[in-house]
Tab-separated table of C-alpha atoms in Angstrom:
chain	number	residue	atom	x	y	z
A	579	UNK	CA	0.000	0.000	0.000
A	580	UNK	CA	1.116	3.597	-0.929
A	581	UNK	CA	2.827	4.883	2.477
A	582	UNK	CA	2.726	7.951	3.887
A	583	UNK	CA	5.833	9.725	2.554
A	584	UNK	CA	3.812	8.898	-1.188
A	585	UNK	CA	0.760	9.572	0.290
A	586	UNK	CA	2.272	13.335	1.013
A	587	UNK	CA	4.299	13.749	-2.367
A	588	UNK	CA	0.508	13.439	-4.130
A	589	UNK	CA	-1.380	15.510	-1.175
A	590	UNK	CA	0.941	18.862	-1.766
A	591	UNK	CA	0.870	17.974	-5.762
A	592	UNK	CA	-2.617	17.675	-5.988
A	593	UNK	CA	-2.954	21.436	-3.647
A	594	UNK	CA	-0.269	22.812	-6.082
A	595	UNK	CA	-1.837	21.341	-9.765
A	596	UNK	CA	-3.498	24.777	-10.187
A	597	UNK	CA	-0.550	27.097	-9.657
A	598	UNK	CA	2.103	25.141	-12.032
A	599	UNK	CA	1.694	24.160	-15.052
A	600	UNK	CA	3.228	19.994	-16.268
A	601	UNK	CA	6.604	20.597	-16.337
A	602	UNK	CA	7.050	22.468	-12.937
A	603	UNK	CA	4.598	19.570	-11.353
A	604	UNK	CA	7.131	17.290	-12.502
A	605	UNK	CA	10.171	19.435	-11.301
A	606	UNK	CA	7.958	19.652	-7.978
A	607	UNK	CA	7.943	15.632	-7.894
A	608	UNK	CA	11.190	15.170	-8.355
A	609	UNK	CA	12.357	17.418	-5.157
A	610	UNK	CA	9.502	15.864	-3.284
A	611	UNK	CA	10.598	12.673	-3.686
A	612	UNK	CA	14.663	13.627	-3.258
A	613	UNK	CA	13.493	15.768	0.135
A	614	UNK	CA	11.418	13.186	1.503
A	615	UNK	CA	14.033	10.413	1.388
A	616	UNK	CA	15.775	12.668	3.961
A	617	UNK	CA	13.081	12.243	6.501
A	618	UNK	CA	10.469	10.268	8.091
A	619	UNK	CA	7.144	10.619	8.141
A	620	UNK	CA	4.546	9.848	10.991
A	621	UNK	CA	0.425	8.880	10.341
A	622	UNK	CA	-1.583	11.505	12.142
A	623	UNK	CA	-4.811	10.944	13.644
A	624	UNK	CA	-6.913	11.275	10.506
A	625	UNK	CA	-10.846	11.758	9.885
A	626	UNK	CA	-12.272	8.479	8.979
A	627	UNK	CA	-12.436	8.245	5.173
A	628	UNK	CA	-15.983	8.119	3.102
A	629	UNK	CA	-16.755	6.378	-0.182
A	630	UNK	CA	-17.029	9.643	-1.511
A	631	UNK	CA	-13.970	11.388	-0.289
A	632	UNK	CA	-11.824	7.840	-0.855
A	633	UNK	CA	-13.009	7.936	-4.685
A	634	UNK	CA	-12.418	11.476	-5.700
A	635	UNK	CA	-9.214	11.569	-4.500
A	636	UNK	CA	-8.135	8.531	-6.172
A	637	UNK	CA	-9.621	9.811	-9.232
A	638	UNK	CA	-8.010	13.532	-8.644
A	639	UNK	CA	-4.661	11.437	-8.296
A	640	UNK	CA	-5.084	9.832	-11.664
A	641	UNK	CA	-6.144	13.291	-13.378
A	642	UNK	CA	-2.749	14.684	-11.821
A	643	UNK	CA	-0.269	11.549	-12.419
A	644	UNK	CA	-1.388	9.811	-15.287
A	645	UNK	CA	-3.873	11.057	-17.616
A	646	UNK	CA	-1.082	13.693	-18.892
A	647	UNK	CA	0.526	11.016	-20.417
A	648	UNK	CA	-2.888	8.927	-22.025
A	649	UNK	CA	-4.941	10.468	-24.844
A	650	UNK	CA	-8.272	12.530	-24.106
A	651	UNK	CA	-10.565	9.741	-25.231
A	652	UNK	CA	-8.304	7.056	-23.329
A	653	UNK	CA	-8.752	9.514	-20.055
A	654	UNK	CA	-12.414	9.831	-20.915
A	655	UNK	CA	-12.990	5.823	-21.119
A	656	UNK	CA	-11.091	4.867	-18.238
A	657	UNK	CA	-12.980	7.661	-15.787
A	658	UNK	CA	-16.078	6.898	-17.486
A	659	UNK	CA	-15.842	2.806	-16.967
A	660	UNK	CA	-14.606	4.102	-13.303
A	661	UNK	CA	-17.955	5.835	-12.401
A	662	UNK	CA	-20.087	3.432	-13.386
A	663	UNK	CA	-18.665	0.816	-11.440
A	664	UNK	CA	-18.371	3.133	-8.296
A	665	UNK	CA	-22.444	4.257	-9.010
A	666	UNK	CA	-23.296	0.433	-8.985
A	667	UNK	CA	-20.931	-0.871	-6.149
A	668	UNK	CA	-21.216	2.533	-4.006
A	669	UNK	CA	-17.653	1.000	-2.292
A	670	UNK	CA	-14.673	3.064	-2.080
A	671	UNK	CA	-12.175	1.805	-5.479
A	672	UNK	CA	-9.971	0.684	-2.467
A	673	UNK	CA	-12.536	-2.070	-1.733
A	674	UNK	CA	-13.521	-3.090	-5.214
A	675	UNK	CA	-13.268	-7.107	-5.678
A	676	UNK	CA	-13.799	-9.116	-8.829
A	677	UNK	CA	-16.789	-10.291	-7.832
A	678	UNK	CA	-18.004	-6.460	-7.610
A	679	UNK	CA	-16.466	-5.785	-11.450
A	680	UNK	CA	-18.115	-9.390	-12.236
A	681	UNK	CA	-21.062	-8.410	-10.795
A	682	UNK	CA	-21.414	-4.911	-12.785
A	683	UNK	CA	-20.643	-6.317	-16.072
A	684	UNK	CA	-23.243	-9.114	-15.974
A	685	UNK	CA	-25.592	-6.177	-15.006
A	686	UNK	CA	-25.264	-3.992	-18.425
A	687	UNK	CA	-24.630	-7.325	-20.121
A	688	UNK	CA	-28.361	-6.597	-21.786
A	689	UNK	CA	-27.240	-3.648	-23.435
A	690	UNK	CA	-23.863	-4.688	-24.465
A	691	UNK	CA	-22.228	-6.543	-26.684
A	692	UNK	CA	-19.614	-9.095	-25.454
A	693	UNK	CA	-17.275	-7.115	-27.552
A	694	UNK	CA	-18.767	-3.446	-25.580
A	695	UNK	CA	-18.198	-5.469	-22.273
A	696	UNK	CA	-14.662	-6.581	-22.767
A	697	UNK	CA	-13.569	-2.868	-23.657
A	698	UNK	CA	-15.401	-1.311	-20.344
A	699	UNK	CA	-13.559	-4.880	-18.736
A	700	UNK	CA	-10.105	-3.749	-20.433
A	701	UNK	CA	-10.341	0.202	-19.615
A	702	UNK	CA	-11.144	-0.942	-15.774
A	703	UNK	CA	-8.419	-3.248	-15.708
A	704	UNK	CA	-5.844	-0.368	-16.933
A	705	UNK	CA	-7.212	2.067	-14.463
A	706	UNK	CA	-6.522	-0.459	-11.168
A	707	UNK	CA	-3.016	-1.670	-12.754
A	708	UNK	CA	-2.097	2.106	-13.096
A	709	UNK	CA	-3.727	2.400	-8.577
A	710	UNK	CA	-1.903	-1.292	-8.363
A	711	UNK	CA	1.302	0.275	-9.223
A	712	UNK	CA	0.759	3.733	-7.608
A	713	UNK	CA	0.647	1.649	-4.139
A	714	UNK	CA	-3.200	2.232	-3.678
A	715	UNK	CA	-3.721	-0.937	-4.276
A	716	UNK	CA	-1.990	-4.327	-3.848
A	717	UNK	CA	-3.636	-6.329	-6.625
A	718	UNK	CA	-6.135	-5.607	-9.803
A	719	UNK	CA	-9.869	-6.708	-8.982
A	720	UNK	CA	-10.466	-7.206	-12.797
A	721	UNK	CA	-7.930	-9.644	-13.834
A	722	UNK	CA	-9.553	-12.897	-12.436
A	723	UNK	CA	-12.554	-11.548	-14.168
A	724	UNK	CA	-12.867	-13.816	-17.388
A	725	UNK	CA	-12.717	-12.423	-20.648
A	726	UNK	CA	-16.298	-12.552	-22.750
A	727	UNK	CA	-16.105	-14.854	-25.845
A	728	UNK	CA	-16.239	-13.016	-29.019
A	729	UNK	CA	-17.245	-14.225	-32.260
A	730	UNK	CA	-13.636	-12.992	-34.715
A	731	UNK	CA	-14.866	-11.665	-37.387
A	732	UNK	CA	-12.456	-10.791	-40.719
A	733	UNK	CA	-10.470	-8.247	-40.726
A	734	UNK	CA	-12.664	-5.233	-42.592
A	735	UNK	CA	-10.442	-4.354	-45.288
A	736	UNK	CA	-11.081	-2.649	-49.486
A	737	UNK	CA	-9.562	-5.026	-52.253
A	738	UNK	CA	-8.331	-3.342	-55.361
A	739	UNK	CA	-11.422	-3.314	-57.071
A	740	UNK	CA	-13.496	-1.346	-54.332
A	741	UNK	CA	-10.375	0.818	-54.297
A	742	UNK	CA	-10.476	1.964	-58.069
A	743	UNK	CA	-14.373	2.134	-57.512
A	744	UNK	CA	-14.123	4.950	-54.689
A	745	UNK	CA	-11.378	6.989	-56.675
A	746	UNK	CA	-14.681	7.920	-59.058
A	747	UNK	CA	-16.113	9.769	-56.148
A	748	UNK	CA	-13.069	12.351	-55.930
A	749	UNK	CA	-13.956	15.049	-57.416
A	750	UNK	CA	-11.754	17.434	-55.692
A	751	UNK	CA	-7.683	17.402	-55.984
A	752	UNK	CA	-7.784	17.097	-52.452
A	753	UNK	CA	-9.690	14.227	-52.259
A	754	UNK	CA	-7.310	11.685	-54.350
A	755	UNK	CA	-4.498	13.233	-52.564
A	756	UNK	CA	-5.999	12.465	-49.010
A	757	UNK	CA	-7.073	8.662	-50.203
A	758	UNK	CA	-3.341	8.085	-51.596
A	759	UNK	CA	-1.698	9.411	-48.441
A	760	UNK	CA	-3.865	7.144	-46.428
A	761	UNK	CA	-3.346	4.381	-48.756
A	762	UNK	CA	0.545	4.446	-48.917
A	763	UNK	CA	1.159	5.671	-45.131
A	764	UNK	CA	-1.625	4.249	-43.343
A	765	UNK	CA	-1.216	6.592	-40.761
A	766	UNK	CA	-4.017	7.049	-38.018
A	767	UNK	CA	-6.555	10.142	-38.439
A	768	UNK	CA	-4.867	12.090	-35.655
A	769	UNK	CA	-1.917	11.615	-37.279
A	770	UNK	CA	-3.037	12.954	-40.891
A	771	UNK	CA	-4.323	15.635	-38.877
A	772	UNK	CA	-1.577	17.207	-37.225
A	773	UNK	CA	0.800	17.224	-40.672
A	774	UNK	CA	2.174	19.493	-42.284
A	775	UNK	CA	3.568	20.653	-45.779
A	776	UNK	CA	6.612	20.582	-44.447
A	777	UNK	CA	6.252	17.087	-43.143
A	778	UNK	CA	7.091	15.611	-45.970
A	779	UNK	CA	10.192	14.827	-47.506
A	780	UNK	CA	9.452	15.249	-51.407
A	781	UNK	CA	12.847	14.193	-52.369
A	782	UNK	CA	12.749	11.033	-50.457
A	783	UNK	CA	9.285	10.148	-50.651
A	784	UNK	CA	9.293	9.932	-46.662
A	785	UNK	CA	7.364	11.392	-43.687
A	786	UNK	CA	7.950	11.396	-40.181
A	787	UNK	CA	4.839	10.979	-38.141
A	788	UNK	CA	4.551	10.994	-34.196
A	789	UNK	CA	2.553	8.803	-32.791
A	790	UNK	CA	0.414	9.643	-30.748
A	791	UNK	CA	-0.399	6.424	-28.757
A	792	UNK	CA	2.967	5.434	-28.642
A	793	UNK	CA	4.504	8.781	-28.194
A	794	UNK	CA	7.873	8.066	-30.644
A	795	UNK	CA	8.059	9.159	-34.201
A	796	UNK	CA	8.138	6.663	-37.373
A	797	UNK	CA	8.803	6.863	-40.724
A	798	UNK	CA	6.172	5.794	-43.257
A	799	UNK	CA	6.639	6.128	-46.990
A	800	UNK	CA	5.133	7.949	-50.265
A	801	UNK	CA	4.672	5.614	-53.479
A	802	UNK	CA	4.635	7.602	-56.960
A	803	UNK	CA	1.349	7.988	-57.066
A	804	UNK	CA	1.101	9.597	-53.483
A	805	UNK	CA	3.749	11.942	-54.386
A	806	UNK	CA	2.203	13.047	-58.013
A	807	UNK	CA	-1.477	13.651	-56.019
A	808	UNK	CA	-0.189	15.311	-53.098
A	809	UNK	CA	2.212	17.715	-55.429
A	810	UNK	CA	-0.865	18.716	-57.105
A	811	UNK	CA	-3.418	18.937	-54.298
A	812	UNK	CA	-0.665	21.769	-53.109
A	813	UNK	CA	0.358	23.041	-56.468
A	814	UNK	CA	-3.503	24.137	-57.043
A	815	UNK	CA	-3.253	25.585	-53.216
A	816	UNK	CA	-0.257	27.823	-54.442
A	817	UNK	CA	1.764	26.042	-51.471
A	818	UNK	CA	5.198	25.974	-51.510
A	819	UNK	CA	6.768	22.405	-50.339
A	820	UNK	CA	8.445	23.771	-47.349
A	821	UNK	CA	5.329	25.412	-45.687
A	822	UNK	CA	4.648	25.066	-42.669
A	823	UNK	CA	1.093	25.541	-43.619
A	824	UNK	CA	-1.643	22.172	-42.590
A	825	UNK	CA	-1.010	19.929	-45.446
A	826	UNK	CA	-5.041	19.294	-45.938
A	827	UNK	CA	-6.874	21.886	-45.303
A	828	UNK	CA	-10.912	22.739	-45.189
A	829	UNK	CA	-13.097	24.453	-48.207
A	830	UNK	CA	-13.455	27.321	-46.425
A	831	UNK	CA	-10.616	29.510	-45.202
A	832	UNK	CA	-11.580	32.819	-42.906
A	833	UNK	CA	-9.351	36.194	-43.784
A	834	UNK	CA	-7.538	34.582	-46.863
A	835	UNK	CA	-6.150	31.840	-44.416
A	836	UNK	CA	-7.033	27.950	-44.259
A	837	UNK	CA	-8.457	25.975	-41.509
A	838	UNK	CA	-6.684	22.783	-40.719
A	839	UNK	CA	-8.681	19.804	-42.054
A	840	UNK	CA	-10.349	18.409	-37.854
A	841	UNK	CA	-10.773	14.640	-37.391
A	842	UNK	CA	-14.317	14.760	-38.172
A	843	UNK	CA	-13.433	16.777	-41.655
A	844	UNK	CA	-11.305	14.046	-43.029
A	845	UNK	CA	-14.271	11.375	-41.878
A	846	UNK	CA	-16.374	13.222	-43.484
A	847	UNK	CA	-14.553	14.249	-46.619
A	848	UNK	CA	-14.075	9.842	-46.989
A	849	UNK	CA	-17.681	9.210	-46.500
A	850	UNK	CA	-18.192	11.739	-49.107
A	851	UNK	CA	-16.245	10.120	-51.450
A	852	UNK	CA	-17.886	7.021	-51.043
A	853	UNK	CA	-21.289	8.327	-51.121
A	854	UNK	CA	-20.575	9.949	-55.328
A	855	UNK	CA	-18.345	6.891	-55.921
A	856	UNK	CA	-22.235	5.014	-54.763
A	857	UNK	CA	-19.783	2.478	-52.647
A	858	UNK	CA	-22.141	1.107	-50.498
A	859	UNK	CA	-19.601	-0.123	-47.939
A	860	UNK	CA	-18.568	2.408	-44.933
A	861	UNK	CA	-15.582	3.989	-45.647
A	862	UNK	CA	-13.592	5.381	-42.633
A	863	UNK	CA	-10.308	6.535	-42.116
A	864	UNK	CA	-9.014	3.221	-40.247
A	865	UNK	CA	-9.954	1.187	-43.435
A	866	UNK	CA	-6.918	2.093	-44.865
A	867	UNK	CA	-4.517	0.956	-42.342
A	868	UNK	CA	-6.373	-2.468	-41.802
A	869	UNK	CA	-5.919	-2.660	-45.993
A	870	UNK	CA	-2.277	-1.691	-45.987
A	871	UNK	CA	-1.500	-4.391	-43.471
A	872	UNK	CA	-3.628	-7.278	-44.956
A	873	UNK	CA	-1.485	-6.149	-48.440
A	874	UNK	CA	1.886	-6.212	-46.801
A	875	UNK	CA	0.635	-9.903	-45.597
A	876	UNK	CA	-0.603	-10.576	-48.922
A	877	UNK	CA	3.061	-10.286	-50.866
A	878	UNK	CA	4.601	-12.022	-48.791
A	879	UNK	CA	5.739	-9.297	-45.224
A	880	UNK	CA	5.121	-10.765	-42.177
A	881	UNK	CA	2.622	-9.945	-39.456
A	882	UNK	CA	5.412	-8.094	-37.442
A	883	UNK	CA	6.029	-6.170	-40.774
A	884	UNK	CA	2.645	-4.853	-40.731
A	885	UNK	CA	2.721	-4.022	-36.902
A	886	UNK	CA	6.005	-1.997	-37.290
A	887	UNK	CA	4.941	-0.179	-40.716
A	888	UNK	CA	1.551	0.844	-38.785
A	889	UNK	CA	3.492	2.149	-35.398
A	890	UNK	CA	1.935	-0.769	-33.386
A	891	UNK	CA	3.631	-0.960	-30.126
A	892	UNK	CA	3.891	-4.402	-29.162
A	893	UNK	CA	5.618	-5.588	-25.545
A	894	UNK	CA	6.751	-9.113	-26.364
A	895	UNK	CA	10.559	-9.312	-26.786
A	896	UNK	CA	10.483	-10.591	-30.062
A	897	UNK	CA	8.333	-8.059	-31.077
A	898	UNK	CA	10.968	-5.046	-29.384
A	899	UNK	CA	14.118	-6.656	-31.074
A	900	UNK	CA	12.249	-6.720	-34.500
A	901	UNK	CA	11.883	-2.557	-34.310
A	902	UNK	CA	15.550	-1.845	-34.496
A	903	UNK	CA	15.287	1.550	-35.899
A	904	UNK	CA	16.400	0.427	-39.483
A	905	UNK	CA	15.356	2.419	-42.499
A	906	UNK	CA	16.397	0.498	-44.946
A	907	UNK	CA	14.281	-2.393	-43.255
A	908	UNK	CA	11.556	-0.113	-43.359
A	909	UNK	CA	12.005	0.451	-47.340
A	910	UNK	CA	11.942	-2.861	-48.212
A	911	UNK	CA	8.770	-3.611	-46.046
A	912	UNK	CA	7.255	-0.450	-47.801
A	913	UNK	CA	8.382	-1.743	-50.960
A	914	UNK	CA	6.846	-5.283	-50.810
A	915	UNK	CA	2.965	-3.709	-51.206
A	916	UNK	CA	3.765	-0.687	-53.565
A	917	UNK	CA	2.442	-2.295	-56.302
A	918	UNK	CA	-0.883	-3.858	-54.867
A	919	UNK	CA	-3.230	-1.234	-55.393
């Protein structure tokens, strides 16, 4: 259990979260922890703790020492999952047992899909690892809870016909340039997002993308065809290759300047596509990646190929001495599903 020396590292972090902004928080940690090795700390008579009180200030904790390191949905999941098994248990998280978390699940199991019920299952699980190993804790309620059986379906992925079928529906330069990027990067949506002109390495046919889940940069790679769309999507926008200018950018543009393309643009922009191409399947930005990886399978890459090229970030040791940072690796993977679509 988190002793008292922790307990008072978080309890003066938590009072100073509103005066200093991440970096001095961390600073503040770090002489915390350096000061309080010096000294030792007795328990005070404390007020006896409620379910209410108990729960906050775990989840305060959590807002303070981890979610600045997860992504806004993740922190929104997790907290979300949290609540609702607080609402239903009304126990303080520090007395949560599997059979409560068991018990929970099997109650929203009418409105949920096994698959629905194994992600609220996973995002609990992640929240008491994250208390198990902040000391709050001495072991994770959820991971005697058994795992709902799920019916695999295939992977959801275009073959080259459907492909050459939604290219009718772009009508706009920026629309084949978006689709080809996607295509030949398969780079998430918050990914395409963030880039810039600049971004891009013309000459090499390269871009460096940071990952956002994984939080390391990666290089992913431009085929002909990418390159000859994307030079004339910004061509016609009068761009020059070294702007630092959004690389896609909305319709609209207020005072002469453009908007960065949002999330929700490029979704839209794809099911656009789709809808004049009259594809009848869903079309989504994620599509891509899950076809760029079942096409690196298809010629012959492997399944860590497809991981690596896509920025997966997978724990198992053969898995970490596969991603040596090599390029040329990286080319040749890229090189193997050029031709496929």
């Amino acid at each position: 259990m988190m002793d008292k020396k922790e307990e008072l590292k978080n309890n003066i972090m938590l009072k100073m979260r509103y005066h200093l902004d991440n970096q001095e928080l961390d600073l503040l940690g770090v002489v915390l922890t350096d000061e309080l090795t010096k000294v030792e700390v007795e328990a005070p008579e404390t007020e006896i703790a409620t379910v209410d009180n108990t729960n906050e200030y775990i989840m305060q904790l959590f807002m303070l020492k981890k979610a600045p390191k997860l992504a806004e949905d993740t922190v929104r999941q997790y907290t979300d999952a949290v609540r609702r098994l607080t609402d239903y248990c009304q126990k303080p998280l520090t007395r949560i047992t599997s059979m409560d978390v068991e018990g929970w699940l099997n109650n929203i199991k009418s409105c949920n899909s096994n698959t629905s019920l194994n992600n609220q299952r996973r995002h609990l699980s992640a929240f008491f690892t994250w208390m198990r190993k902040s000391k709050i804790v001495t072991e994770n309620p959820v991971e005697s809870v058994e795992i709902y059986p799920e019916i695999q379906k295939p992977v959801d992925h275009m073959e080259a016909q459907e492909y050459e079928e939604l290219k009718t529906g772009c009508t706009r330069k920026r629309d084949r340039a978006m689709m080809e990027l996607l295509r030949s990067t398969a780079i998430r949506v918050g990914e395409m997002e963030r880039l810039n002109v600049n971004d891009i390495d013309w000459r090499a046919g390269s871009v460096s993308v940071y990952g956002q889940k994984t939080r390391t940069y990666r290089t992913v790679y431009l085929d002909d065809i990418a390159l000859k769309y994307l030079g004339e999507y910004i061509q016609e926008r009068g761009c020059n290759i070294n702007s630092r200018d959004p690389l896609f950018v909305s319709e609209r543009c207020a005072h002469g300047k453009y908007n960065r393309l949002s999330d929700a643009g490029i979704r839209s922009a794809l099911k656009s596509i789709a809808s004049r191409a009259e594809v009848e399947r869903r079309v989504y930005p994620h599509l891509f990646r899950k076809t760029t990886a079942t096409n690196i399978c298809k010629r012959g890459g492997t399944v860590w190929d497809a991981g690596h090229y896509l920025g997966h970030k997978d724990r198992s040791t053969a898995g970490q001495h596969y991603v040596a940072e090599d390029q040329e690796c990286m080319r040749s993977i890229f090189r193997l599903r050029v031709a496929t679509m």
